[in-house]
JSON list of C-alpha atoms in Angstrom, two decimals:
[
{"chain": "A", "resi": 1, "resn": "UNK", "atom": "CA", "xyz": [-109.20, -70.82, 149.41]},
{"chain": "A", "resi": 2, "resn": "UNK", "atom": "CA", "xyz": [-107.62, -73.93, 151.03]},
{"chain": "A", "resi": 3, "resn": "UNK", "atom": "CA", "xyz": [-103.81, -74.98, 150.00]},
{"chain": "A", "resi": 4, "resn": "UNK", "atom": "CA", "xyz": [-103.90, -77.45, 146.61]},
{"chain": "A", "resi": 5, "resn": "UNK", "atom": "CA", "xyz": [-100.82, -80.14, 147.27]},
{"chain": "A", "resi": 6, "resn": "UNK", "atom": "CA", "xyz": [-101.02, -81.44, 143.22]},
{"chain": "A", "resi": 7, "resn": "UNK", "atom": "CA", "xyz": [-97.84, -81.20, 141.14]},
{"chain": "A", "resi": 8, "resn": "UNK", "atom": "CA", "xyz": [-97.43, -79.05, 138.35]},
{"chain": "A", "resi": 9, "resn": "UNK", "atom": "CA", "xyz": [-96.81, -80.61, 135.15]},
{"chain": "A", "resi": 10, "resn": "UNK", "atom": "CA", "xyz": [-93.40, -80.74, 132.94]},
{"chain": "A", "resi": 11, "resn": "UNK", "atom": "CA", "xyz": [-92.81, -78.20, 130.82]},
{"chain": "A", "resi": 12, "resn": "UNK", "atom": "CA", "xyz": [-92.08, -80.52, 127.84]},
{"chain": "A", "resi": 13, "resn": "UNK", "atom": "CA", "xyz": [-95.88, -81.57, 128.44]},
{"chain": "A", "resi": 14, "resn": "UNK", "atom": "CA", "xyz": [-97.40, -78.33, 128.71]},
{"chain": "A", "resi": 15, "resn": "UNK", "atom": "CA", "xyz": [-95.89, -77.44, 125.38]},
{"chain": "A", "resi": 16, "resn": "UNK", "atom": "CA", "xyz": [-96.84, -80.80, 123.83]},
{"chain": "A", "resi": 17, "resn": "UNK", "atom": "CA", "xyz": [-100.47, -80.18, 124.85]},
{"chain": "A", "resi": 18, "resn": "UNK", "atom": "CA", "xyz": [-100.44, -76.79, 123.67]},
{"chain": "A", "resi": 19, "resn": "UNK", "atom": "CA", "xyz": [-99.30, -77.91, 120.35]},
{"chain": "A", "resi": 20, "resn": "UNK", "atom": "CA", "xyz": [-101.89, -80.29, 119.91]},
{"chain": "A", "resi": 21, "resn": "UNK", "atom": "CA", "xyz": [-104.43, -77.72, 120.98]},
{"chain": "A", "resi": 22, "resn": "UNK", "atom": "CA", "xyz": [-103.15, -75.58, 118.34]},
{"chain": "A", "resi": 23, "resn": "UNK", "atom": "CA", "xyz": [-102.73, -77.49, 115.48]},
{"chain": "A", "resi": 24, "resn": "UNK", "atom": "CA", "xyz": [-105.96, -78.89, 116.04]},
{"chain": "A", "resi": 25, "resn": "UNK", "atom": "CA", "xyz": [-107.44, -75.37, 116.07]},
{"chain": "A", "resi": 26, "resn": "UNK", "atom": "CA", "xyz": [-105.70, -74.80, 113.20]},
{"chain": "A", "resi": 27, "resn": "UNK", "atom": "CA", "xyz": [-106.77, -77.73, 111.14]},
{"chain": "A", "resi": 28, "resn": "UNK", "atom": "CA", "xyz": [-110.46, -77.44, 112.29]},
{"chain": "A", "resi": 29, "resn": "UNK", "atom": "CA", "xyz": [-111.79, -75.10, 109.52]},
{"chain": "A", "resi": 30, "resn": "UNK", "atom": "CA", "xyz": [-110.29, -77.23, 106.58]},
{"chain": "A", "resi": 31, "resn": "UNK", "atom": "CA", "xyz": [-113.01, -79.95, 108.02]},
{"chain": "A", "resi": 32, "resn": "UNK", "atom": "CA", "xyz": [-115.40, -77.56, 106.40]},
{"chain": "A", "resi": 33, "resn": "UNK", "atom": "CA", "xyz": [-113.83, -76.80, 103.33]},
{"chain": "A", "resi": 34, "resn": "UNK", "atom": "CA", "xyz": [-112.24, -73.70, 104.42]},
{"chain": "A", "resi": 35, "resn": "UNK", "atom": "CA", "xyz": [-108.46, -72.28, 104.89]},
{"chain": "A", "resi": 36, "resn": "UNK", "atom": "CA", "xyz": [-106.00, -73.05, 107.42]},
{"chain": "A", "resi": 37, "resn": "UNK", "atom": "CA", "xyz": [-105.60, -70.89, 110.39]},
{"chain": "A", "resi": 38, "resn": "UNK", "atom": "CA", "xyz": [-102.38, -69.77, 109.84]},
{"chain": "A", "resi": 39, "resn": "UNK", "atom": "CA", "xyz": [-101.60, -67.98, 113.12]},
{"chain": "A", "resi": 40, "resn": "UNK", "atom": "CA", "xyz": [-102.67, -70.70, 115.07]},
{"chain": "A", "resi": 41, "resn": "UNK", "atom": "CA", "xyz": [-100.13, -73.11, 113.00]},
{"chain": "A", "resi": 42, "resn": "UNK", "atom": "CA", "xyz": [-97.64, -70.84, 113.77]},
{"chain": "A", "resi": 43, "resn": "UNK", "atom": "CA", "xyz": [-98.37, -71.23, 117.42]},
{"chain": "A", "resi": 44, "resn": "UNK", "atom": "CA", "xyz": [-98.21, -74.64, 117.29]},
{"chain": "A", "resi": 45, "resn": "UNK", "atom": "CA", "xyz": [-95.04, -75.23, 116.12]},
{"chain": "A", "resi": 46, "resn": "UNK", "atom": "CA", "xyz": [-94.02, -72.47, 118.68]},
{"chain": "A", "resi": 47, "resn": "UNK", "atom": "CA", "xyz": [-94.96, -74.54, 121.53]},
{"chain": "A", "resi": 48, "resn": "UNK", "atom": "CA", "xyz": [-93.86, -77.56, 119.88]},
{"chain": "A", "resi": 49, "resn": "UNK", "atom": "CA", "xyz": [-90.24, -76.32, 119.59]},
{"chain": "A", "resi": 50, "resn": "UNK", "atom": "CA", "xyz": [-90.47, -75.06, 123.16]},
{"chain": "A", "resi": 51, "resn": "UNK", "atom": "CA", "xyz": [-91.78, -78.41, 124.16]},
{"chain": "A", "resi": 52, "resn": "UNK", "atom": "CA", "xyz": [-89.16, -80.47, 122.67]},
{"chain": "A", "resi": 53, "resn": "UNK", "atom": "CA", "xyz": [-86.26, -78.19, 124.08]},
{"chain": "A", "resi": 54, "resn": "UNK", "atom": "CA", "xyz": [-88.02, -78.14, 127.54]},
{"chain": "A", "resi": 55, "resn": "UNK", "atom": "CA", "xyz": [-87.74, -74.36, 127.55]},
{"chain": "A", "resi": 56, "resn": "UNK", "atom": "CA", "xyz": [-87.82, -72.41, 130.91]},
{"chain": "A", "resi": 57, "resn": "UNK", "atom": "CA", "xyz": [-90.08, -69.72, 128.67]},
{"chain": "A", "resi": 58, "resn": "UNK", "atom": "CA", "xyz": [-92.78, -72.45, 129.05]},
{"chain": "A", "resi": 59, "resn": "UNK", "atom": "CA", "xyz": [-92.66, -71.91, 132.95]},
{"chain": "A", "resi": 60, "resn": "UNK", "atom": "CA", "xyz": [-94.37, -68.99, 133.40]},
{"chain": "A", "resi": 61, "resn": "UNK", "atom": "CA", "xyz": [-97.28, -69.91, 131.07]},
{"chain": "A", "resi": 62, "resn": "UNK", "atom": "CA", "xyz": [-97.26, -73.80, 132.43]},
{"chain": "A", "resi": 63, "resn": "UNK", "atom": "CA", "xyz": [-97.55, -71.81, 136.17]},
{"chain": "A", "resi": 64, "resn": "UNK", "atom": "CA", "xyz": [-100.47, -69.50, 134.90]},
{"chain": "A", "resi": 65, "resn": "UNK", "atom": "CA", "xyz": [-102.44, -72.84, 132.96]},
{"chain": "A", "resi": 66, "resn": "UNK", "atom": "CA", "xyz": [-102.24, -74.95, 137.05]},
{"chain": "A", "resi": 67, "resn": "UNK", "atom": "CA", "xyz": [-103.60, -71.87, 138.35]},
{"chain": "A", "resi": 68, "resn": "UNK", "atom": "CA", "xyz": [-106.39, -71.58, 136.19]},
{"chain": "A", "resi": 69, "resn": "UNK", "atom": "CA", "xyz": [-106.88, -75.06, 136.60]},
{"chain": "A", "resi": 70, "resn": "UNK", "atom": "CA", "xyz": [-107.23, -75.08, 140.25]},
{"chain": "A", "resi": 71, "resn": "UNK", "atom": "CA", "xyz": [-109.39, -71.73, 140.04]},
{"chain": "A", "resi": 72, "resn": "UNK", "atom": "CA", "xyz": [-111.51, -73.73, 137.50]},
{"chain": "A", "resi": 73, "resn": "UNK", "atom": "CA", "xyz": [-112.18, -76.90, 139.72]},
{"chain": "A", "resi": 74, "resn": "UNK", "atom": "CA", "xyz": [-112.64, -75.44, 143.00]},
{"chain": "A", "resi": 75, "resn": "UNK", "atom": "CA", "xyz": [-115.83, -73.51, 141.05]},
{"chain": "A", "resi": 76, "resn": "UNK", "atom": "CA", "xyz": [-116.71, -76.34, 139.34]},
{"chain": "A", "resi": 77, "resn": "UNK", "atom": "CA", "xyz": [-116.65, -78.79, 141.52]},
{"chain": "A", "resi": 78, "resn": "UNK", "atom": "CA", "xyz": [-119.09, -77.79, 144.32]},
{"chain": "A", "resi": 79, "resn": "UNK", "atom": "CA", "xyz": [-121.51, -76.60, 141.48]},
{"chain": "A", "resi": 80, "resn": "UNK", "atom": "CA", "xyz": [-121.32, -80.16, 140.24]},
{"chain": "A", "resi": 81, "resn": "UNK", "atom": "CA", "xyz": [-121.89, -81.97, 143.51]},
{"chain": "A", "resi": 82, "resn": "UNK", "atom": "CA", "xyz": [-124.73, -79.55, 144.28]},
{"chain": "A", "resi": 83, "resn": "UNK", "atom": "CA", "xyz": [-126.75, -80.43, 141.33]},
{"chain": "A", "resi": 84, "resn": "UNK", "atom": "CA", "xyz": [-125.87, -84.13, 142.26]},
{"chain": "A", "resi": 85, "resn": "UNK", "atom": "CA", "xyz": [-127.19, -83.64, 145.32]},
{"chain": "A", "resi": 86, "resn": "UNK", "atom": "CA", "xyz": [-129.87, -81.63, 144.38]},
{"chain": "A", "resi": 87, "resn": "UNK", "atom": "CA", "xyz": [-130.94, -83.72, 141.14]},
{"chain": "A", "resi": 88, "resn": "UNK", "atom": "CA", "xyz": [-130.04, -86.97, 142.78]},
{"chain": "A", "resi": 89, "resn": "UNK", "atom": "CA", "xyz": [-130.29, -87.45, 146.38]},
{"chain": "A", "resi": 90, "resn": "UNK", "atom": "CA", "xyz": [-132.52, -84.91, 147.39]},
{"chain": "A", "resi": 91, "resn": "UNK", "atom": "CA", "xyz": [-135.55, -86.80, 144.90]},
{"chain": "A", "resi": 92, "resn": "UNK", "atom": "CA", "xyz": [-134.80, -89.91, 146.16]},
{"chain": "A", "resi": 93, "resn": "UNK", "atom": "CA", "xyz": [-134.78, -88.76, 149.85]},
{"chain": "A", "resi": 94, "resn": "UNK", "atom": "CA", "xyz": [-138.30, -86.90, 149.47]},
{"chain": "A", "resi": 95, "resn": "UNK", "atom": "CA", "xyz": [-139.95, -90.20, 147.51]},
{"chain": "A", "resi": 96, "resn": "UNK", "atom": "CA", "xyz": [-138.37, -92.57, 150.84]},
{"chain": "A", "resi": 97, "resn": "UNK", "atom": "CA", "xyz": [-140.64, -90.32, 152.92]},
{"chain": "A", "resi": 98, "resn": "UNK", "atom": "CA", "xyz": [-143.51, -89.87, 150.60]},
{"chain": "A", "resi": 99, "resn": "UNK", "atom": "CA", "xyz": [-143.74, -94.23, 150.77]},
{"chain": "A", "resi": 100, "resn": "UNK", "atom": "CA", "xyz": [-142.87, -94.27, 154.60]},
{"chain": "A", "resi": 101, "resn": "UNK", "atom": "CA", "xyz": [-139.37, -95.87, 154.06]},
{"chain": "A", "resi": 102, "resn": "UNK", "atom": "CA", "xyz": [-137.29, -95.90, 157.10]},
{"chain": "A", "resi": 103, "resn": "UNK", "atom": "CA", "xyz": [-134.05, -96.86, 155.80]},
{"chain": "A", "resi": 104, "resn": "UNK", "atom": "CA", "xyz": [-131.63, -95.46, 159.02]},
{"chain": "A", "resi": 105, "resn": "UNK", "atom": "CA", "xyz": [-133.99, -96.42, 161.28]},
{"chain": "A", "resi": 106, "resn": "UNK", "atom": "CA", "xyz": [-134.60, -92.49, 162.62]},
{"chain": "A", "resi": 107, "resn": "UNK", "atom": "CA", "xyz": [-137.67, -93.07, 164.15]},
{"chain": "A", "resi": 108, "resn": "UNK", "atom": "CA", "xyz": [-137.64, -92.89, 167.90]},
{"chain": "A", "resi": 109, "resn": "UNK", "atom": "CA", "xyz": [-140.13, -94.32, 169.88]},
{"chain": "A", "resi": 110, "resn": "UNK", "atom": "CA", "xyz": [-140.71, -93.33, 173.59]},
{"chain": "A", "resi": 111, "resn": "UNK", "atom": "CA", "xyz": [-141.34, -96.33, 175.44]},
{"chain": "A", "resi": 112, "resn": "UNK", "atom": "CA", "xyz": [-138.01, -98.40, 174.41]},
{"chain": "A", "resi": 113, "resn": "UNK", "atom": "CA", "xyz": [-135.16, -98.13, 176.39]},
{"chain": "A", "resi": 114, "resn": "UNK", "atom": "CA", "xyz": [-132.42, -99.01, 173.65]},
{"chain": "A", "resi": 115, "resn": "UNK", "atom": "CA", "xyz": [-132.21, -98.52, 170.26]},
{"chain": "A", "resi": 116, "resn": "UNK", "atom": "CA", "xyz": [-129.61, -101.65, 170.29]},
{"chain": "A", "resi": 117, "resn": "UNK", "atom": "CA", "xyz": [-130.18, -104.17, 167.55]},
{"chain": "A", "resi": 118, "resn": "UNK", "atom": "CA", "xyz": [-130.31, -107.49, 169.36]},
{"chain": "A", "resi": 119, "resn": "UNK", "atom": "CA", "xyz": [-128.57, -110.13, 167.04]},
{"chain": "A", "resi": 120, "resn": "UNK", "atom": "CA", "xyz": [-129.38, -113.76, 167.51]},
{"chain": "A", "resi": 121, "resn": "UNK", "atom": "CA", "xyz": [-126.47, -115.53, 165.50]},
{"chain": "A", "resi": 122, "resn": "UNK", "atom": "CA", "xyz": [-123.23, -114.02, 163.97]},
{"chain": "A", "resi": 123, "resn": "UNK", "atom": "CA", "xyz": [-123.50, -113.49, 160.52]},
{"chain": "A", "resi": 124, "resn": "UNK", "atom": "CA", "xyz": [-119.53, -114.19, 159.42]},
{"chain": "A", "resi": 125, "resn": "UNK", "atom": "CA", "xyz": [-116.39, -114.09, 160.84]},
{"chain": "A", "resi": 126, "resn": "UNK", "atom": "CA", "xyz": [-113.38, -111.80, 160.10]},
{"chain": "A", "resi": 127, "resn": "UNK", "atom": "CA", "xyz": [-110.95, -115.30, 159.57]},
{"chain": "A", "resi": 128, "resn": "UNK", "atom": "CA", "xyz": [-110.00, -116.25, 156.05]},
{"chain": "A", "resi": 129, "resn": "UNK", "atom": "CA", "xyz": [-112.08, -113.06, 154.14]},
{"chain": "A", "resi": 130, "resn": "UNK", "atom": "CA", "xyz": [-109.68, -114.04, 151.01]}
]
């Protein structure tokens, strides 16, 4: 696994967020008529008072969350840009050959001696682009 250069976040944000997550958990059955999730309250305000005092007991847990992210995106990641590829590009790539599209210009031909495109006036200038 290749070196990740990203900065870790506060730990006054990493309790915020965990608050939020909490609470939110918490609140999520009343939606549906039922009880509060007590022990996720509780953890709420937990993190909140950690979060507000900046607490170094945050550290740990704030190191362990980057991890995971980074674990997280470098599997998710190429599994995302191989279905792009795969759902996206490859189709397209198979239908340019299917209607004899030559978009690169990849054909070679055996009796040219360049494959130089021979321009006959210059189509702008580099002065004054803004």
């Amino acid at each position: 696994m290749k070196k990740v250069s990203a900065k870790i976040s506060s730990n006054r944000s990493f309790g915020f967020l965990f608050f939020v997550v909490f609470f939110v958990i918490s609140l999520w059955p009343l939606k549906s008529q039922g009880d509060l999730r007590l022990w996720a309250f509780i953890l709420s305000l937990i993190f909140l008072v950690l979060g507000v005092l900046n607490s170094r007991f945050l550290a740990p847990l704030n190191k362990l969350w980057f991890k995971f992210g980074i674990l997280l995106g470098s599997i998710v990641s190429p599994i995302v840009m191989g279905a792009v590829f795969f759902v996206v590009v490859t189709p397209v790539g198979l239908i340019m050959r299917l209607i004899g599209k030559d978009l690169l210009k990849t054909n070679k031909f055996k009796n040219v001696s360049t494959y130089w495109i021979k321009r006959d006036k210059q189509n702008s200038t580099m002065k004054k682009q803004f």
